[in-house]
PDB file of C-alpha atoms in Angstrom:
ATOM      1  CA  VAL A  65     283.139  -7.469  16.869  1.00 89.00           C
ATOM      2  CA  VAL A  66     282.961 -10.325  19.402  1.00 91.00           C
ATOM      3  CA  LYS A  67     285.370  -8.479  21.714  1.00 93.00           C
ATOM      4  CA  GLU A  68     283.332  -5.302  21.283  1.00 92.00           C
ATOM      5  CA  ALA A  69     280.095  -7.157  21.989  1.00 94.00           C
ATOM      6  CA  PHE A  70     281.354  -8.655  25.233  1.00 95.00           C
ATOM      7  CA  LYS A  71     282.267  -5.164  26.449  1.00 95.00           C
ATOM      8  CA  SER A  72     278.677  -4.016  25.923  1.00 95.00           C
ATOM      9  CA  PRO A  73     276.474  -4.127  29.061  1.00 95.00           C
ATOM     10  CA  SER A  74     273.381  -4.497  26.847  1.00 93.00           C
ATOM     11  CA  TYR A  75     274.810  -7.576  25.135  1.00 95.00           C
ATOM     12  CA  LEU A  76     275.836  -9.093  28.462  1.00 95.00           C
ATOM     13  CA  LEU A  77     272.326  -8.511  29.827  1.00 94.00           C
ATOM     14  CA  LEU A  78     270.907 -10.337  26.796  1.00 93.00           C
ATOM     15  CA  HIS A  79     273.164 -13.265  27.689  1.00 94.00           C
ATOM     16  CA  LEU A  80     271.958 -13.196  31.282  1.00 94.00           C
ATOM     17  CA  GLY A  81     268.332 -13.118  30.138  1.00 92.00           C
ATOM     18  CA  PHE A  82     268.831 -15.976  27.703  1.00 93.00           C
ATOM     19  CA  PHE A  83     270.783 -17.985  30.305  1.00 96.00           C
ATOM     20  CA  THR A  84     267.836 -17.609  32.679  1.00 93.00           C
ATOM     21  CA  CYS A  85     265.414 -18.459  29.878  1.00 91.00           C
ATOM     22  CA  GLY A  86     267.286 -21.683  29.134  1.00 94.00           C
ATOM     23  CA  PHE A  87     267.383 -22.472  32.846  1.00 94.00           C
ATOM     24  CA  HIS A  88     263.570 -22.150  33.087  1.00 88.00           C
ATOM     25  CA  ILE A  89     262.834 -24.096  29.948  1.00 90.00           C
ATOM     26  CA  ALA A  90     265.118 -27.044  30.602  1.00 94.00           C
ATOM     27  CA  MET A  91     264.112 -27.280  34.237  1.00 93.00           C
ATOM     28  CA  LEU A  92     260.445 -27.365  33.297  1.00 90.00           C
ATOM     29  CA  VAL A  93     260.668 -29.698  30.327  1.00 90.00           C
ATOM     30  CA  THR A  94     262.899 -32.111  32.211  1.00 93.00           C
ATOM     31  CA  HIS A  95     261.248 -32.002  35.614  1.00 94.00           C
ATOM     32  CA  LEU A  96     257.597 -31.097  35.044  1.00 94.00           C
ATOM     33  CA  PRO A  97     256.547 -34.788  35.080  1.00 94.00           C
ATOM     34  CA  GLY A  98     258.351 -35.235  38.401  1.00 93.00           C
ATOM     35  CA  GLU A  99     256.732 -32.119  39.858  1.00 94.00           C
ATOM     36  CA  VAL A 100     253.304 -33.353  38.775  1.00 95.00           C
ATOM     37  CA  ASP A 101     254.048 -36.719  40.410  1.00 95.00           C
ATOM     38  CA  LEU A 102     255.188 -35.054  43.652  1.00 94.00           C
ATOM     39  CA  CYS A 103     251.856 -33.212  43.695  1.00 94.00           C
ATOM     40  CA  GLY A 104     250.017 -36.547  43.532  1.00 95.00           C
ATOM     41  CA  LEU A 105     248.506 -35.935  40.103  1.00 97.00           C
ATOM     42  CA  PRO A 106     248.362 -38.455  37.237  1.00 97.00           C
ATOM     43  CA  ALA A 107     251.085 -38.498  34.583  1.00 95.00           C
ATOM     44  CA  SER A 108     248.520 -37.375  31.997  1.00 97.00           C
ATOM     45  CA  VAL A 109     248.555 -33.916  33.629  1.00 97.00           C
ATOM     46  CA  ALA A 110     252.265 -33.613  32.789  1.00 96.00           C
ATOM     47  CA  GLY A 111     251.638 -34.799  29.230  1.00 96.00           C
ATOM     48  CA  TRP A 112     248.807 -32.339  28.685  1.00 97.00           C
ATOM     49  CA  SER A 113     250.828 -29.550  30.295  1.00 97.00           C
ATOM     50  CA  LEU A 114     253.762 -30.127  27.963  1.00 95.00           C
ATOM     51  CA  GLY A 115     251.366 -30.203  25.008  1.00 96.00           C
ATOM     52  CA  ILE A 116     249.782 -26.932  26.121  1.00 97.00           C
ATOM     53  CA  ILE A 117     253.247 -25.380  26.432  1.00 95.00           C
ATOM     54  CA  GLY A 118     253.953 -26.370  22.818  1.00 94.00           C
ATOM     55  CA  LEU A 119     250.639 -25.038  21.519  1.00 96.00           C
ATOM     56  CA  ALA A 120     250.899 -21.758  23.424  1.00 96.00           C
ATOM     57  CA  ASN A 121     254.481 -21.465  22.202  1.00 94.00           C
ATOM     58  CA  ILE A 122     253.303 -21.360  18.590  1.00 95.00           C
ATOM     59  CA  PHE A 123     250.856 -18.539  19.249  1.00 94.00           C
ATOM     60  CA  GLY A 124     253.207 -16.628  21.542  1.00 94.00           C
ATOM     61  CA  SER A 125     256.068 -16.728  19.049  1.00 92.00           C
ATOM     62  CA  ILE A 126     253.915 -15.543  16.145  1.00 93.00           C
ATOM     63  CA  PHE A 127     252.318 -12.800  18.236  1.00 93.00           C
ATOM     64  CA  VAL A 128     255.606 -11.481  19.628  1.00 92.00           C
ATOM     65  CA  GLY A 129     257.282 -11.686  16.229  1.00 89.00           C
ATOM     66  CA  ALA A 130     254.612  -9.336  14.917  1.00 91.00           C
ATOM     67  CA  GLN A 131     254.877  -7.014  17.928  1.00 93.00           C
ATOM     68  CA  ILE A 132     258.581  -6.238  17.500  1.00 90.00           C
ATOM     69  CA  ASN A 133     257.585  -3.936  14.654  1.00 89.00           C
ATOM     70  CA  ARG A 134     255.325  -1.968  17.002  1.00 93.00           C
ATOM     71  CA  PHE A 135     257.161  -1.952  20.346  1.00 95.00           C
ATOM     72  CA  LYS A 136     260.745  -1.829  21.538  1.00 94.00           C
ATOM     73  CA  SER A 137     262.235  -5.291  21.781  1.00 93.00           C
ATOM     74  CA  LYS A 138     263.725  -4.573  25.206  1.00 93.00           C
ATOM     75  CA  ASN A 139     260.263  -3.722  26.538  1.00 95.00           C
ATOM     76  CA  ILE A 140     258.805  -6.911  25.077  1.00 95.00           C
ATOM     77  CA  LEU A 141     261.554  -8.965  26.724  1.00 92.00           C
ATOM     78  CA  ALA A 142     260.991  -7.214  30.041  1.00 93.00           C
ATOM     79  CA  VAL A 143     257.288  -8.052  29.903  1.00 94.00           C
ATOM     80  CA  MET A 144     257.943 -11.681  28.970  1.00 92.00           C
ATOM     81  CA  TYR A 145     260.606 -12.305  31.607  1.00 92.00           C
ATOM     82  CA  GLY A 146     258.583 -10.421  34.207  1.00 94.00           C
ATOM     83  CA  SER A 147     255.480 -12.435  33.381  1.00 94.00           C
ATOM     84  CA  ARG A 148     257.433 -15.653  33.925  1.00 91.00           C
ATOM     85  CA  ALA A 149     258.432 -14.518  37.400  1.00 92.00           C
ATOM     86  CA  VAL A 150     254.813 -13.633  38.181  1.00 95.00           C
ATOM     87  CA  LEU A 151     253.565 -16.973  36.808  1.00 94.00           C
ATOM     88  CA  ILE A 152     256.047 -18.920  38.914  1.00 92.00           C
ATOM     89  CA  ALA A 153     255.089 -16.943  42.033  1.00 93.00           C
ATOM     90  CA  LEU A 154     251.391 -17.593  41.355  1.00 95.00           C
ATOM     91  CA  TYR A 155     252.108 -21.276  40.729  1.00 94.00           C
ATOM     92  CA  LEU A 156     253.900 -21.567  44.074  1.00 93.00           C
ATOM     93  CA  MET A 157     250.914 -20.026  45.883  1.00 95.00           C
ATOM     94  CA  ALA A 158     248.207 -21.923  43.989  1.00 96.00           C
ATOM     95  CA  PRO A 159     246.714 -25.272  44.947  1.00 96.00           C
ATOM     96  CA  LYS A 160     248.368 -28.010  42.892  1.00 96.00           C
ATOM     97  CA  THR A 161     245.490 -29.121  40.672  1.00 97.00           C
ATOM     98  CA  ALA A 162     245.394 -30.138  37.037  1.00 97.00           C
ATOM     99  CA  LEU A 163     243.892 -26.750  36.176  1.00 97.00           C
ATOM    100  CA  THR A 164     246.782 -24.976  37.919  1.00 97.00           C
ATOM    101  CA  PHE A 165     249.274 -26.884  35.778  1.00 96.00           C
ATOM    102  CA  TYR A 166     247.332 -26.192  32.583  1.00 98.00           C
ATOM    103  CA  VAL A 167     247.059 -22.440  33.210  1.00 97.00           C
ATOM    104  CA  PHE A 168     250.718 -22.306  34.237  1.00 96.00           C
ATOM    105  CA  ALA A 169     251.692 -24.190  31.067  1.00 96.00           C
ATOM    106  CA  ALA A 170     249.689 -21.847  28.831  1.00 96.00           C
ATOM    107  CA  GLY A 171     251.249 -18.764  30.392  1.00 95.00           C
ATOM    108  CA  LEU A 172     254.799 -20.043  30.219  1.00 93.00           C
ATOM    109  CA  GLY A 173     254.321 -21.518  26.771  1.00 94.00           C
ATOM    110  CA  ALA A 174     253.262 -18.125  25.434  1.00 94.00           C
ATOM    111  CA  THR A 175     256.704 -16.757  26.362  1.00 91.00           C
ATOM    112  CA  TRP A 176     258.737 -19.879  25.574  1.00 88.00           C
ATOM    113  CA  LEU A 177     260.403 -19.202  22.227  1.00 88.00           C
ATOM    114  CA  ALA A 178     258.793 -15.806  21.904  1.00 91.00           C
ATOM    115  CA  THR A 179     261.992 -14.397  23.408  1.00 92.00           C
ATOM    116  CA  VAL A 180     263.941 -15.253  20.246  1.00 91.00           C
ATOM    117  CA  PRO A 181     262.650 -12.537  17.839  1.00 91.00           C
ATOM    118  CA  PRO A 182     263.210  -9.594  20.197  1.00 94.00           C
ATOM    119  CA  THR A 183     266.580 -10.923  21.361  1.00 94.00           C
ATOM    120  CA  ALA A 184     267.808 -11.396  17.799  1.00 93.00           C
ATOM    121  CA  GLY A 185     266.398  -7.980  16.928  1.00 92.00           C
ATOM    122  CA  ILE A 186     268.334  -6.323  19.732  1.00 94.00           C
ATOM    123  CA  VAL A 187     271.571  -8.043  18.722  1.00 94.00           C
ATOM    124  CA  GLY A 188     271.032  -6.857  15.150  1.00 93.00           C
ATOM    125  CA  LYS A 189     270.288  -3.331  16.322  1.00 92.00           C
ATOM    126  CA  LEU A 190     273.337  -3.165  18.571  1.00 93.00           C
ATOM    127  CA  PHE A 191     275.897  -4.568  16.129  1.00 93.00           C
ATOM    128  CA  GLY A 192     274.278  -4.698  12.694  1.00 91.00           C
ATOM    129  CA  VAL A 193     273.182  -7.731  10.741  1.00 91.00           C
ATOM    130  CA  ARG A 194     276.596  -8.548   9.295  1.00 93.00           C
ATOM    131  CA  PHE A 195     277.607 -10.375  12.489  1.00 94.00           C
ATOM    132  CA  LEU A 196     274.104 -11.320  13.643  1.00 93.00           C
ATOM    133  CA  ALA A 197     274.606 -15.062  13.158  1.00 93.00           C
ATOM    134  CA  THR A 198     277.805 -15.119  15.198  1.00 95.00           C
ATOM    135  CA  LEU A 199     276.636 -12.833  17.980  1.00 96.00           C
ATOM    136  CA  PHE A 200     273.166 -14.348  18.282  1.00 95.00           C
ATOM    137  CA  GLY A 201     274.808 -17.780  18.208  1.00 94.00           C
ATOM    138  CA  MET A 202     276.907 -16.759  21.203  1.00 95.00           C
ATOM    139  CA  THR A 203     273.752 -15.562  22.949  1.00 94.00           C
ATOM    140  CA  LEU A 204     272.076 -18.872  22.161  1.00 94.00           C
ATOM    141  CA  LEU A 205     275.066 -20.662  23.675  1.00 96.00           C
ATOM    142  CA  SER A 206     274.342 -18.910  26.970  1.00 96.00           C
ATOM    143  CA  HIS A 207     270.754 -20.227  26.656  1.00 95.00           C
ATOM    144  CA  GLN A 208     272.064 -23.763  26.278  1.00 96.00           C
ATOM    145  CA  ILE A 209     274.404 -23.399  29.250  1.00 97.00           C
ATOM    146  CA  GLY A 210     271.463 -22.170  31.327  1.00 96.00           C
ATOM    147  CA  GLY A 211     269.505 -25.158  30.058  1.00 96.00           C
ATOM    148  CA  PHE A 212     272.203 -27.526  31.243  1.00 97.00           C
ATOM    149  CA  PHE A 213     272.136 -26.020  34.727  1.00 97.00           C
ATOM    150  CA  GLY A 214     268.318 -26.036  34.859  1.00 95.00           C
ATOM    151  CA  ALA A 215     268.101 -29.722  34.019  1.00 96.00           C
ATOM    152  CA  TRP A 216     271.091 -30.792  36.118  1.00 96.00           C
ATOM    153  CA  LEU A 217     270.336 -28.734  39.222  1.00 95.00           C
ATOM    154  CA  GLY A 218     266.688 -29.793  39.083  1.00 93.00           C
ATOM    155  CA  GLY A 219     267.768 -33.416  39.245  1.00 94.00           C
ATOM    156  CA  LEU A 220     270.216 -32.624  42.016  1.00 94.00           C
ATOM    157  CA  ALA A 221     267.520 -30.778  43.987  1.00 93.00           C
ATOM    158  CA  VAL A 222     265.021 -33.612  43.849  1.00 92.00           C
ATOM    159  CA  ALA A 223     267.691 -36.242  44.531  1.00 93.00           C
ATOM    160  CA  THR A 224     269.006 -34.465  47.627  1.00 93.00           C
ATOM    161  CA  ARG A 225     265.906 -32.741  49.000  1.00 92.00           C
ATOM    162  CA  GLY A 226     263.063 -34.779  47.521  1.00 91.00           C
ATOM    163  CA  ARG A 227     261.394 -31.718  46.007  1.00 90.00           C
ATOM    164  CA  TYR A 228     261.960 -28.814  43.610  1.00 89.00           C
ATOM    165  CA  ASP A 229     261.335 -25.842  45.927  1.00 86.00           C
ATOM    166  CA  TRP A 230     264.756 -24.229  45.514  1.00 86.00           C
ATOM    167  CA  MET A 231     264.598 -24.620  41.747  1.00 88.00           C
ATOM    168  CA  TRP A 232     261.374 -22.627  41.636  1.00 87.00           C
ATOM    169  CA  TYR A 233     262.975 -19.900  43.726  1.00 86.00           C
ATOM    170  CA  ALA A 234     265.999 -19.853  41.432  1.00 85.00           C
TER     171      ALA A 234
END
């Protein structure tokens, strides 16, 4: 079933989405304090932002978990990943104030782990629940690999360029 799964374009797209998700999350969790510092704001803004991400994550995950019974999981994922792109674009255009960071954190936090229920649901739909643990585990591995690159490349970006601009574009 693993060989069959890796021949499926839908399964590969789930991996790409989860890779990108991990990239976003690790980059933000690792480098948000540095970004706040580069913007000349106090460290407390980073602390509050991370706390807001966690709180919004709770509500977003519960809400999305309930919505997968009403809407197609692929549509939910498209909305969540699309909203992240919009939030990042708005963040890049916005003045860098504490309020900007808090609103950005709430928006991203709402989609943070909320991608897990629809992704697992799609894997189960595509291949059945018998191999769900294995196949979703493989998908989660792509998330972790994306996370590695988000954290590492963020550090590399700030060390070589002194800012995170290219990470936001990525």
